[in-house]
């Protein structure tokens, strides 16, 4: 352990916009009007020690592997790219990942397994990259590693060796996540929600299981994958530091979703292909969507937690809930895994809510990427209303779907509502403006029995993939606005978000709202941007034919657009 182990002050990050670093996204174009490098709020959850042995064991994979280009393997009809296809044998003594009796081992057992000495890697192993091209990629590192660069743990961006702080988020070089152990120590003390648990009339349930931390990219690469276990550790540490966990929440007992439940969302071939990954050391569904021997278990736990939280909320056992889960899910479609997602957690939760008695379900997706999988699953279903706010840029931003004219098919026409931002840098004012004029009027008319938020925090200030400017205030305000949509029956499911400080502070403010706190106050509220007004007006012009309640909003926003145009043309 380093002798200078100390917590950092809450360092303020900067919005993605450093001139020599492109966003980690499919869109390669510079965006006119991108805001300057503004400061980000955040709960400090990082420490300036790079020699935390436990951190290295948990994040570098159970063994060093050659990063030879993977060969495609067809698994039950799905293309899975694997780098090593030997079955995972529990009798191995090389420290690799194990499957015991085809079920998940506990985290402590697996971490003990990884204590054994690991084989070393060559420089070629460490610095080679998978060059497979895949137009499905949501993650394109801004620079190939050279020996004089280091990658920031907080935001994953590369920096030149001479810098002591990240040039994107200002994080100290060599920082590691701290505070998770405090959260872990409270897990055994947390009140578990069971059938006979006596609960207060107002309560919030949290879903989490440590085994989801075992889902990680095993192939040795010098650059960290954005979707990494530290995302959950950072949020958990922040909740513990804020005094939210365990004193103010109950825990839902984790369980793995059943195949029968998954078959309501995905094809049998897709489910089997994800399940097959437990027999592989590591594998790839797309160039950016990885799996290891524990990913199938993690994905089933995530879906099971979301399903049970949705059911408990509909039954009235708890008022609302926060699913602190990974891998994320909103890109996973009927028959494919993509965009870091294996099973569609929000879709599973929506159908579980309907089995529990909810007739109408609202899904609001504020992840910076369009939830193409969720839209596909409910495209023709008028009992599930899907509203997505996302960066789109005429289809050039990943995954390319989610244009305003995508409104659903057949009976589902009008039940897909897409609010596609035309540029990066979109912040609180545009999001809240869209909520006021599109999201809330439609939601009130729809009158859902439960609202599910696909809560990606990659539109947050400083995120390396989203490059937008939503603050913790923005997320707390949007959460508060949605509490009225279904009598407070609200389930928040973690999706994306890759700046550890941003996701931890934003998620904490969202959970505070679930607990009944008022949104944090923002003193700098201003009008929406011209581009934001134009996007909302476009959506209103299309959706008002399905939702007549939007006609007054359309007239109001049209008048505002004319006013703004006149002001700037004078």
XYZ file of C-alpha atoms in Angstrom, residues 12-549:
538
model
C -14.104 19.380 -9.972
C -13.974 17.766 -13.381
C -14.337 19.324 -16.768
C -16.783 18.673 -19.507
C -15.331 16.548 -22.262
C -13.820 19.002 -24.679
C -10.042 18.890 -24.490
C -8.744 19.869 -27.901
C -6.465 16.889 -28.438
C -8.909 14.284 -27.147
C -11.985 13.222 -29.074
C -15.046 11.848 -27.332
C -15.187 8.073 -26.928
C -18.191 7.749 -29.197
C -19.151 6.662 -32.653
C -19.549 10.270 -33.726
C -16.215 11.637 -34.903
C -17.293 15.131 -35.872
C -16.621 18.230 -33.846
C -19.806 19.868 -32.636
C -20.404 23.553 -33.138
C -21.652 25.166 -30.003
C -20.049 22.607 -27.681
C -19.819 24.301 -24.279
C -16.520 25.286 -22.796
C -14.788 23.107 -20.252
C -17.146 23.725 -17.364
C -16.688 22.335 -13.863
C -18.492 19.244 -12.561
C -19.778 18.526 -9.090
C -19.016 15.169 -7.536
C -18.702 13.215 -4.328
C -15.081 12.262 -3.893
C -14.695 8.508 -4.098
C -11.138 8.246 -5.376
C -7.833 8.081 -3.568
C -4.346 8.872 -4.810
C -2.777 5.448 -4.399
C -1.963 3.359 -7.449
C -0.679 0.335 -5.528
C -3.884 -0.959 -3.993
C -3.303 -4.692 -4.449
C -6.942 -5.597 -3.976
C -7.982 -3.076 -6.617
C -5.521 -4.572 -9.098
C -6.731 -8.100 -8.413
C -10.351 -7.165 -8.890
C -9.866 -5.162 -12.048
C -7.069 -6.702 -14.076
C -8.804 -10.040 -14.576
C -8.000 -13.365 -12.995
C -5.099 -14.105 -15.304
C -3.003 -12.425 -17.985
C -3.991 -13.490 -21.465
C -2.537 -13.081 -24.890
C -4.612 -10.576 -26.819
C -4.454 -12.390 -30.124
C -7.282 -11.509 -32.441
C -10.330 -13.509 -31.571
C -11.840 -16.005 -33.941
C -15.600 -15.949 -34.454
C -17.536 -18.853 -33.034
C -21.202 -19.506 -33.665
C -22.999 -20.306 -30.418
C -26.610 -21.352 -30.839
C -27.152 -19.088 -33.771
C -25.347 -16.033 -32.319
C -21.904 -14.882 -33.334
C -19.653 -14.831 -30.314
C -16.009 -13.909 -30.745
C -13.778 -15.757 -28.315
C -10.110 -15.542 -27.546
C -9.848 -18.740 -25.549
C -12.534 -21.388 -25.759
C -11.413 -23.951 -23.166
C -14.088 -24.827 -20.646
C -13.532 -23.200 -17.280
C -12.430 -26.065 -15.057
C -12.788 -25.688 -11.299
C -9.768 -27.979 -10.823
C -7.341 -25.584 -12.548
C -4.569 -24.165 -10.397
C -3.576 -21.243 -12.573
C -5.844 -18.676 -10.926
C -8.248 -18.380 -13.866
C -11.961 -17.824 -13.392
C -13.956 -20.805 -12.224
C -17.484 -22.076 -12.416
C -18.497 -24.284 -9.515
C -21.484 -26.562 -10.090
C -22.586 -24.193 -12.855
C -23.562 -21.520 -10.325
C -21.937 -18.299 -9.167
C -19.228 -18.499 -6.525
C -19.230 -15.804 -3.857
C -17.072 -12.757 -4.448
C -14.840 -13.524 -1.477
C -14.198 -17.060 -2.779
C -13.359 -15.739 -6.232
C -11.078 -13.021 -4.901
C -9.257 -15.690 -2.866
C -8.911 -17.728 -6.058
C -7.180 -14.757 -7.688
C -4.609 -14.499 -4.862
C -2.471 -17.124 -6.608
C 0.512 -15.959 -8.589
C -0.463 -14.960 -12.092
C 1.574 -15.579 -15.227
C 3.292 -12.521 -16.654
C 2.516 -10.966 -20.017
C 4.803 -9.725 -22.731
C 4.868 -6.166 -24.044
C 3.143 -7.453 -27.153
C 0.423 -8.897 -24.920
C -0.007 -5.638 -23.046
C -0.016 -3.189 -25.923
C -1.727 -5.008 -28.778
C -5.286 -4.122 -29.713
C -8.155 -5.982 -31.266
C -8.389 -4.451 -34.735
C -11.705 -6.020 -35.642
C -13.951 -3.455 -37.264
C -17.541 -3.379 -36.095
C -19.954 -0.603 -36.946
C -21.768 -1.505 -33.721
C -18.998 -0.040 -31.571
C -20.009 2.438 -28.897
C -16.464 2.869 -27.663
C -13.650 4.091 -29.852
C -10.631 5.029 -27.730
C -9.416 8.467 -28.674
C -5.795 7.389 -28.888
C -3.854 4.167 -29.224
C -1.523 3.718 -26.295
C 2.084 4.768 -26.509
C 4.508 4.215 -23.694
C 4.376 7.800 -22.440
C 0.642 7.885 -21.786
C -1.518 6.913 -18.835
C -5.266 6.357 -18.611
C -7.396 8.109 -16.015
C -9.236 5.768 -13.678
C -12.068 8.269 -13.225
C -12.952 8.944 -16.877
C -10.709 6.467 -18.807
C -9.240 9.227 -21.005
C -5.539 9.021 -22.046
C -3.037 11.592 -20.787
C 0.589 12.336 -21.515
C 2.991 11.016 -18.898
C 4.140 14.467 -17.786
C 0.654 15.440 -16.559
C -0.100 14.750 -12.895
C -3.849 15.321 -13.337
C -6.219 14.156 -16.070
C -6.649 16.834 -18.718
C -10.301 15.846 -19.163
C -11.617 15.541 -15.594
C -8.731 16.870 -13.449
C -8.458 13.607 -11.518
C -5.098 12.879 -9.866
C -2.919 10.378 -11.701
C -2.959 6.986 -9.987
C -6.220 7.483 -8.106
C -8.273 4.484 -7.040
C -11.814 4.133 -5.747
C -12.107 4.362 -1.966
C -15.140 4.054 0.271
C -16.562 0.864 -1.178
C -15.347 -1.153 1.814
C -17.530 1.012 4.064
C -20.531 0.180 1.908
C -19.625 -3.508 1.860
C -19.315 -3.568 5.647
C -22.936 -2.423 5.915
C -24.339 -5.022 3.505
C -24.874 -7.569 6.272
C -26.611 -4.919 8.405
C -29.041 -3.763 5.727
C -32.676 -4.671 6.223
C -33.635 -7.315 3.684
C -37.060 -7.087 2.144
C -38.878 -10.397 2.521
C -42.504 -11.450 2.383
C -43.044 -10.870 6.115
C -40.848 -7.783 6.563
C -42.611 -4.981 8.406
C -41.818 -1.765 6.551
C -42.521 1.902 7.139
C -45.189 3.423 4.928
C -42.564 5.388 2.992
C -39.543 3.347 1.935
C -36.984 2.986 -0.839
C -35.500 -0.353 -1.860
C -32.023 -0.786 -3.337
C -31.002 -3.749 -5.474
C -27.364 -4.838 -5.549
C -25.185 -7.938 -5.496
C -21.403 -8.105 -5.366
C -21.262 -10.815 -8.007
C -22.056 -8.187 -10.630
C -18.557 -6.791 -9.969
C -17.102 -9.955 -11.474
C -18.330 -8.989 -14.936
C -15.230 -7.363 -16.447
C -13.119 -7.378 -19.563
C -10.535 -10.109 -19.060
C -8.563 -9.614 -22.261
C -5.459 -7.667 -21.275
C -5.535 -4.172 -22.756
C -3.713 -1.084 -21.538
C -6.786 1.125 -21.791
C -9.644 0.528 -19.324
C -13.019 -0.415 -20.755
C -15.564 2.312 -19.895
C -18.104 -0.228 -18.588
C -16.100 -1.498 -15.622
C -16.808 -2.752 -12.079
C -15.648 0.499 -10.479
C -18.836 2.153 -11.731
C -20.820 0.282 -9.077
C -18.128 0.688 -6.434
C -18.107 4.459 -6.903
C -21.891 4.761 -6.602
C -21.981 2.447 -3.586
C -19.226 4.433 -1.871
C -21.106 7.667 -2.487
C -24.361 6.290 -1.051
C -22.520 5.132 2.060
C -20.719 8.457 2.460
C -24.024 10.350 2.160
C -25.530 8.284 4.974
C -28.156 6.828 2.661
C -27.109 3.217 2.973
C -28.059 1.208 4.966
C -29.970 3.422 7.404
C -32.487 4.906 4.951
C -33.034 1.997 2.530
C -34.009 -1.626 2.462
C -32.331 -4.209 0.270
C -34.159 -6.496 -2.118
C -32.738 -10.038 -1.935
C -30.903 -10.684 -5.216
C -31.846 -13.557 -7.457
C -31.052 -14.711 -10.960
C -33.823 -14.195 -13.503
C -35.250 -17.408 -14.914
C -35.117 -18.391 -18.564
C -38.901 -18.407 -18.665
C -38.963 -14.747 -17.663
C -36.247 -13.836 -20.168
C -38.174 -15.575 -22.959
C -40.818 -12.877 -22.636
C -38.184 -10.389 -23.850
C -35.470 -12.259 -25.788
C -35.248 -15.204 -28.153
C -34.119 -18.565 -26.864
C -30.994 -18.384 -29.059
C -29.992 -15.062 -27.524
C -30.502 -16.321 -23.972
C -28.516 -19.471 -24.701
C -25.656 -17.524 -26.300
C -25.291 -15.364 -23.184
C -25.481 -18.445 -20.973
C -22.799 -20.178 -23.032
C -20.250 -17.493 -22.101
C -19.893 -18.996 -18.613
C -17.925 -21.805 -20.283
C -15.454 -19.382 -21.886
C -12.618 -17.470 -20.318
C -13.622 -14.366 -22.240
C -15.717 -13.596 -25.286
C -17.132 -10.744 -27.356
C -20.619 -10.330 -28.815
C -19.456 -7.177 -30.617
C -16.080 -5.465 -30.582
C -17.103 -3.510 -27.470
C -19.519 -5.913 -25.756
C -17.504 -8.387 -23.730
C -18.293 -11.320 -21.464
C -16.289 -13.513 -19.130
C -17.123 -16.632 -17.160
C -19.247 -14.646 -14.703
C -21.074 -12.319 -17.081
C -24.089 -14.588 -17.593
C -24.596 -14.745 -13.845
C -24.176 -10.960 -13.500
C -26.682 -10.315 -16.298
C -29.237 -12.668 -14.751
C -28.763 -11.066 -11.343
C -29.241 -7.588 -12.822
C -32.445 -8.626 -14.588
C -33.743 -10.521 -11.550
C -33.173 -7.547 -9.245
C -34.993 -5.218 -11.659
C -37.928 -7.619 -12.035
C -38.354 -8.033 -8.288
C -38.081 -4.311 -7.567
C -40.759 -3.585 -10.188
C -43.086 -6.203 -8.688
C -42.579 -4.951 -5.126
C -43.329 -1.376 -6.179
C -46.526 -2.370 -7.996
C -47.625 -4.502 -5.023
C -47.069 -1.500 -2.746
C -44.439 -3.243 -0.625
C -42.097 -0.291 -1.221
C -42.745 3.142 -2.644
C -39.842 3.214 -5.108
C -36.501 1.604 -5.850
C -32.999 1.986 -7.238
C -31.453 -0.918 -9.165
C -27.694 -0.526 -8.825
C -26.927 -3.103 -11.488
C -24.611 -3.996 -14.344
C -24.180 -4.982 -17.125
C -26.549 -2.330 -18.484
C -29.426 -3.364 -20.706
C -31.182 -0.833 -22.936
C -29.220 -1.700 -26.118
C -30.008 -5.424 -25.807
C -32.736 -6.237 -28.300
C -34.931 -9.217 -28.923
C -32.094 -11.338 -30.285
C -28.824 -9.463 -29.911
C -26.385 -8.214 -27.259
C -24.651 -4.940 -28.088
C -23.487 -1.634 -26.651
C -22.138 -3.241 -23.421
C -25.627 -4.771 -22.816
C -26.532 -8.475 -22.486
C -30.154 -8.651 -21.214
C -32.625 -5.773 -21.333
C -33.207 -4.976 -17.655
C -35.821 -2.253 -18.197
C -37.892 -4.478 -20.494
C -37.743 -7.358 -18.014
C -38.842 -4.975 -15.242
C -41.721 -3.598 -17.323
C -43.125 -7.062 -18.007
C -42.652 -8.062 -14.350
C -44.642 -4.977 -13.364
C -47.442 -6.010 -15.708
C -47.488 -9.524 -14.252
C -47.838 -7.886 -10.834
C -50.918 -5.989 -11.993
C -49.713 -2.830 -13.754
C -51.723 -2.266 -16.914
C -49.622 0.618 -18.286
C -45.869 1.132 -17.879
C -43.886 4.258 -18.719
C -40.175 3.901 -19.510
C -38.202 7.155 -19.611
C -34.680 6.660 -20.953
C -32.305 9.567 -20.324
C -29.122 7.695 -21.211
C -27.146 9.742 -23.758
C -27.511 6.853 -26.251
C -30.827 5.778 -27.689
C -32.203 2.588 -26.143
C -32.682 0.811 -29.444
C -33.231 -2.529 -27.723
C -36.030 -1.276 -25.494
C -37.737 0.455 -28.409
C -37.526 -2.689 -30.526
C -39.013 -4.881 -27.799
C -42.065 -2.630 -27.280
C -42.349 -1.135 -30.771
C -45.855 -2.445 -31.370
C -47.083 -2.438 -27.753
C -49.430 0.330 -26.613
C -49.307 -0.774 -22.976
C -45.685 0.360 -22.634
C -44.839 3.971 -23.471
C -41.151 4.472 -24.272
C -39.725 8.022 -24.161
C -36.029 8.547 -24.890
C -33.902 11.695 -24.707
C -30.572 11.080 -26.417
C -27.814 12.477 -28.559
C -28.560 11.592 -32.185
C -27.009 14.017 -34.692
C -28.964 12.753 -37.689
C -28.030 9.164 -36.922
C -24.263 9.677 -36.693
C -24.144 9.131 -32.918
C -24.284 5.569 -31.570
C -26.401 3.515 -32.125
C -27.855 5.653 -34.926
C -31.498 4.911 -34.110
C -34.008 7.097 -32.312
C -34.979 9.739 -34.864
C -38.036 11.820 -34.028
C -40.072 10.112 -36.747
C -39.621 6.682 -35.113
C -42.963 6.550 -33.331
C -43.758 2.833 -33.119
C -45.628 0.477 -35.413
C -49.165 -0.896 -35.684
C -50.957 -0.587 -32.336
C -47.815 0.957 -30.870
C -47.841 4.075 -33.039
C -47.300 7.087 -30.818
C -45.964 4.970 -27.961
C -42.327 5.489 -28.936
C -41.354 9.110 -28.341
C -37.819 10.081 -29.328
C -36.218 13.410 -28.423
C -33.005 13.367 -30.508
C -30.471 16.088 -29.690
C -28.692 17.450 -32.746
C -25.334 18.061 -31.048
C -23.205 17.345 -28.004
C -22.965 19.602 -24.983
C -26.689 19.487 -24.186
C -27.325 20.405 -20.559
C -29.911 20.775 -17.807
C -31.959 23.523 -19.421
C -32.669 21.619 -22.626
C -33.524 18.413 -20.769
C -35.878 20.151 -18.352
C -37.427 22.102 -21.234
C -38.123 18.816 -23.047
C -39.595 17.345 -19.865
C -41.944 20.309 -19.439
C -43.210 20.385 -23.019
C -43.035 16.749 -24.162
C -42.360 14.169 -21.468
C -44.708 15.308 -18.710
C -47.762 16.152 -20.867
C -47.611 12.765 -22.612
C -46.951 10.939 -19.332
C -49.903 12.631 -17.643
C -52.177 11.689 -20.540
C -50.891 8.096 -20.542
C -51.357 7.792 -16.717
C -48.942 4.902 -16.084
C -49.238 2.552 -13.131
C -45.442 2.576 -12.692
C -42.622 4.636 -14.159
C -39.254 3.050 -14.965
C -36.229 5.268 -15.595
C -33.429 3.855 -17.734
C -30.975 6.028 -15.848
C -27.790 6.277 -17.821
C -25.544 9.006 -16.441
C -23.423 9.355 -19.580
C -25.068 12.656 -20.500
C -23.442 13.978 -17.318
C -20.834 16.689 -17.343
C -17.372 15.208 -17.928
C -18.480 11.860 -19.332
C -15.981 10.567 -21.937
C -18.635 8.990 -24.190
C -21.552 11.396 -23.949
C -19.765 14.767 -23.966
C -22.886 16.515 -22.697
C -23.472 18.789 -19.711
C -26.225 17.471 -17.413
C -25.456 18.101 -13.736
C -26.561 16.269 -10.577
C -29.162 19.028 -10.210
C -30.558 18.180 -13.641
C -30.902 14.508 -12.805
C -32.491 15.198 -9.419
C -34.931 17.666 -10.975
C -35.963 15.222 -13.717
C -36.472 12.475 -11.120
C -38.624 14.783 -9.019
C -40.704 15.729 -12.056
C -41.405 12.051 -12.786
C -42.551 11.165 -9.263
C -45.997 12.578 -10.004
C -46.520 10.433 -13.104
C -47.526 7.219 -11.331
C -48.343 8.229 -7.757
C -44.683 7.977 -6.804
C -44.260 4.394 -8.039
C -40.845 4.865 -9.579
C -38.045 2.419 -10.407
C -34.629 3.813 -11.357
C -32.383 1.348 -13.224
C -28.718 2.125 -13.813
C -27.689 2.090 -17.470
C -24.564 3.910 -18.732
C -22.297 6.570 -17.253
C -18.496 6.345 -17.340
C -17.073 9.230 -15.299
C -16.942 7.823 -11.768
C -17.369 11.143 -10.015
C -20.260 12.162 -12.260
C -22.210 8.923 -11.923
C -21.680 8.689 -8.167
C -22.790 12.257 -7.436
C -25.682 12.119 -9.923
C -26.965 8.735 -8.707
C -26.759 9.900 -5.097
C -28.890 12.963 -5.820
C -31.434 10.790 -7.628
C -31.696 8.416 -4.657
C -32.132 11.398 -2.322
C -35.176 12.396 -4.357
C -36.515 8.838 -4.073
C -36.146 9.183 -0.305
C -38.247 12.330 -0.333
C -35.668 15.117 -0.482
C -36.306 18.136 -2.672
C -34.046 18.517 -5.721
C -30.857 20.441 -5.079
C -31.219 24.091 -6.031
C -29.540 25.470 -9.124
C -28.950 29.215 -9.177
C -27.887 29.380 -12.817
C -31.077 28.328 -14.612
C -31.393 29.918 -18.066
C -33.406 29.430 -21.220
C -32.995 26.369 -23.444
C -30.602 26.537 -26.358
C -31.727 27.296 -29.906
C -30.901 23.726 -30.901
C -32.880 22.407 -27.928
C -35.918 24.457 -28.893
C -35.664 23.229 -32.474
C -35.454 19.580 -31.396
C -38.432 19.848 -29.071
C -40.444 21.634 -31.750
C -39.662 18.865 -34.232
C -40.829 16.222 -31.762
C -44.016 18.139 -30.969
C -44.874 18.553 -34.642
C -44.715 14.766 -35.082
C -46.200 13.558 -31.803
C -49.147 15.954 -31.567
C -51.034 13.787 -34.069
C -50.885 10.929 -31.528
C -51.109 13.076 -28.393
C -53.487 16.035 -28.896
C -52.514 17.224 -25.415
